[in-house]
Amino acid sequence: MASGQSLVPTILFLLCLVSTAVSHSIIQLVSGDRKIRIDDDIYCESWRFSVETNDAGYWSTIPARCERFVQDYMTGERYPSDSEIVAEDSLAFAKTVEIAGDGRDVWVFDIDETLLSNLPYYEAHGLGAETFEETSFDSWVDLAEAPALAPSLSLYKELQQLGFKIFLLTGRDEKQRNVTEKNLLYAGFTNWESLILRGPSDEGKPAIVYKSEKRSELEDEGYRIHGSSGDQWSDLLGFAVARRSFKLPNPMYYIS
């Protein structure tokens, strides 16, 4: 009996060692020279929430520990699913609007990551892990090959059927009008009322100021902006805002 009792401390000690080892393995895994904490997904989901709600404010690149998370999100099923939910909510609101029939009921769309997806470009440039490089992005824009975001294309067409006039308000430069129109048509977007791009007087303005001013001009012309869709808060906030604004997901970059 005494012999059995003497084994108890030894057994407890061994159990403590095993518990410590297991706990350590839960905290971190080793991949090459980098230690990856198993709770990265939890952190990065919270980071994405902060970004999408605009709590994060300005940021330039995604956190290094979230590179794989953003890749999985953007190339997996969650990004199109989230985009689909936004489109469904947008359409549900649109159906409550009483269209006057005078051609003044408007929906405003941003273009990049709202109607057109630049995912092929960003997949080749770190999906937000690299600092934005305007020259290489402009070369991609010149190809006019960005595919449509499928949920947005469906929403776009359904809004037209409901009687909304569609205005496209983009931060792209006026010099990119032809390639932008070409790309929109290639992706399936047609019959927009107007495509608004940055002119010489808009250069250097923050996006939130530029887009607010353009919406204000539409209101001054007698248009009623019921809905607005964009992947950046600067597409939606400011002044002369829509009755309802709909934020599409984008954890790859931030524009103020």
Short mmCIF file of N, CA, C and O in Angstrom, two decimals, residues 5 17 30 49 55-56 59 67 98 104 115 122 131 145 147 153 162 175 180 185 194 197 199 208 212 235 243 246:
data_model
loop_
_atom_site.label_atom_id
_atom_site.label_comp_id
_atom_site.label_asym_id
_atom_site.label_seq_id
_atom_site.Cartn_x
_atom_site.Cartn_y
_atom_site.Cartn_z
N GLN A 5 1.31 4.33 -2.82
CA GLN A 5 1.19 5.74 -2.51
C GLN A 5 2.41 6.53 -2.99
O GLN A 5 2.32 7.68 -3.38
N LEU A 17 3.66 17.26 -17.01
CA LEU A 17 4.51 17.41 -18.19
C LEU A 17 3.72 17.24 -19.47
O LEU A 17 3.87 18.01 -20.43
N VAL A 30 4.77 25.10 -35.58
CA VAL A 30 5.96 25.58 -36.27
C VAL A 30 5.86 25.25 -37.75
O VAL A 30 5.61 24.13 -38.14
N PHE A 49 -13.49 42.13 -38.99
CA PHE A 49 -14.70 42.78 -38.48
C PHE A 49 -14.42 44.26 -38.21
O PHE A 49 -15.22 45.13 -38.57
N ASP A 55 -14.08 50.54 -37.79
CA ASP A 55 -13.49 50.83 -36.50
C ASP A 55 -11.97 50.96 -36.59
O ASP A 55 -11.35 51.69 -35.82
N ALA A 56 -11.38 50.25 -37.54
CA ALA A 56 -9.93 50.24 -37.67
C ALA A 56 -9.39 51.56 -38.19
O ALA A 56 -8.23 51.89 -38.00
N TRP A 59 -5.63 52.04 -42.62
CA TRP A 59 -4.60 51.00 -42.56
C TRP A 59 -4.04 50.83 -43.97
O TRP A 59 -4.72 51.12 -44.98
N GLU A 67 -2.22 37.06 -43.56
CA GLU A 67 -2.07 36.88 -45.01
C GLU A 67 -2.79 35.63 -45.50
O GLU A 67 -3.52 35.66 -46.49
N GLU A 98 -40.71 53.45 -53.79
CA GLU A 98 -41.75 53.78 -54.76
C GLU A 98 -41.12 54.57 -55.90
O GLU A 98 -40.72 55.72 -55.72
N ARG A 104 -35.83 59.98 -62.12
CA ARG A 104 -34.99 60.64 -61.13
C ARG A 104 -34.65 59.76 -59.94
O ARG A 104 -33.97 60.22 -59.02
N LEU A 115 -18.58 46.43 -58.56
CA LEU A 115 -19.12 45.81 -59.77
C LEU A 115 -18.08 44.89 -60.40
O LEU A 115 -18.40 43.77 -60.82
N TYR A 122 -4.89 41.25 -57.61
CA TYR A 122 -4.44 41.21 -56.22
C TYR A 122 -3.89 39.85 -55.81
O TYR A 122 -3.02 39.77 -54.93
N THR A 131 2.26 46.82 -50.45
CA THR A 131 1.84 48.21 -50.59
C THR A 131 1.33 48.44 -52.00
O THR A 131 1.92 47.97 -52.98
N GLU A 145 -10.04 43.42 -68.35
CA GLU A 145 -10.41 42.01 -68.22
C GLU A 145 -10.95 41.65 -66.83
O GLU A 145 -11.15 40.46 -66.53
N PRO A 147 -13.33 40.57 -64.12
CA PRO A 147 -14.65 39.93 -64.18
C PRO A 147 -15.67 40.66 -63.30
O PRO A 147 -15.30 41.43 -62.40
N LEU A 153 -23.68 41.99 -60.29
CA LEU A 153 -24.24 42.02 -61.64
C LEU A 153 -25.73 41.69 -61.60
O LEU A 153 -26.54 42.35 -62.28
N LEU A 162 -36.47 47.29 -61.94
CA LEU A 162 -37.36 47.98 -61.01
C LEU A 162 -37.59 49.44 -61.40
O LEU A 162 -38.52 50.08 -60.88
N LYS A 175 -8.94 59.64 -67.83
CA LYS A 175 -8.15 59.05 -68.91
C LYS A 175 -8.43 57.55 -69.07
O LYS A 175 -8.09 56.95 -70.09
N THR A 180 -12.45 51.52 -69.06
CA THR A 180 -13.43 51.19 -68.03
C THR A 180 -14.76 50.81 -68.66
O THR A 180 -15.39 49.81 -68.27
N LEU A 185 -18.68 46.57 -70.12
CA LEU A 185 -19.47 45.87 -71.14
C LEU A 185 -19.03 44.41 -71.25
O LEU A 185 -19.87 43.51 -71.36
N SER A 194 -24.90 57.22 -66.32
CA SER A 194 -23.69 58.04 -66.43
C SER A 194 -22.53 57.35 -65.72
O SER A 194 -22.73 56.69 -64.69
N LEU A 197 -16.01 59.81 -63.55
CA LEU A 197 -14.62 59.56 -63.21
C LEU A 197 -13.97 60.85 -62.72
O LEU A 197 -14.50 61.95 -62.92
N GLY A 199 -11.95 64.01 -62.83
CA GLY A 199 -11.40 64.94 -63.80
C GLY A 199 -10.24 65.71 -63.22
O GLY A 199 -9.86 65.51 -62.05
N ILE A 208 -13.62 60.40 -50.15
CA ILE A 208 -14.87 60.73 -49.48
C ILE A 208 -15.37 62.12 -49.87
O ILE A 208 -16.59 62.35 -49.97
N SER A 212 -18.63 62.60 -52.43
CA SER A 212 -19.71 63.40 -51.84
C SER A 212 -20.08 64.56 -52.76
O SER A 212 -21.26 64.86 -52.97
N ASP A 235 -16.78 55.44 -50.17
CA ASP A 235 -17.77 55.41 -51.24
C ASP A 235 -19.14 55.84 -50.74
O ASP A 235 -20.00 56.26 -51.53
N ARG A 243 -30.21 57.26 -49.21
CA ARG A 243 -31.12 56.86 -48.14
C ARG A 243 -30.61 55.61 -47.44
O ARG A 243 -30.69 55.49 -46.22
N PHE A 246 -24.87 50.46 -48.81
CA PHE A 246 -24.57 49.04 -48.64
C PHE A 246 -23.08 48.81 -48.87
O PHE A 246 -22.56 49.06 -49.95
#
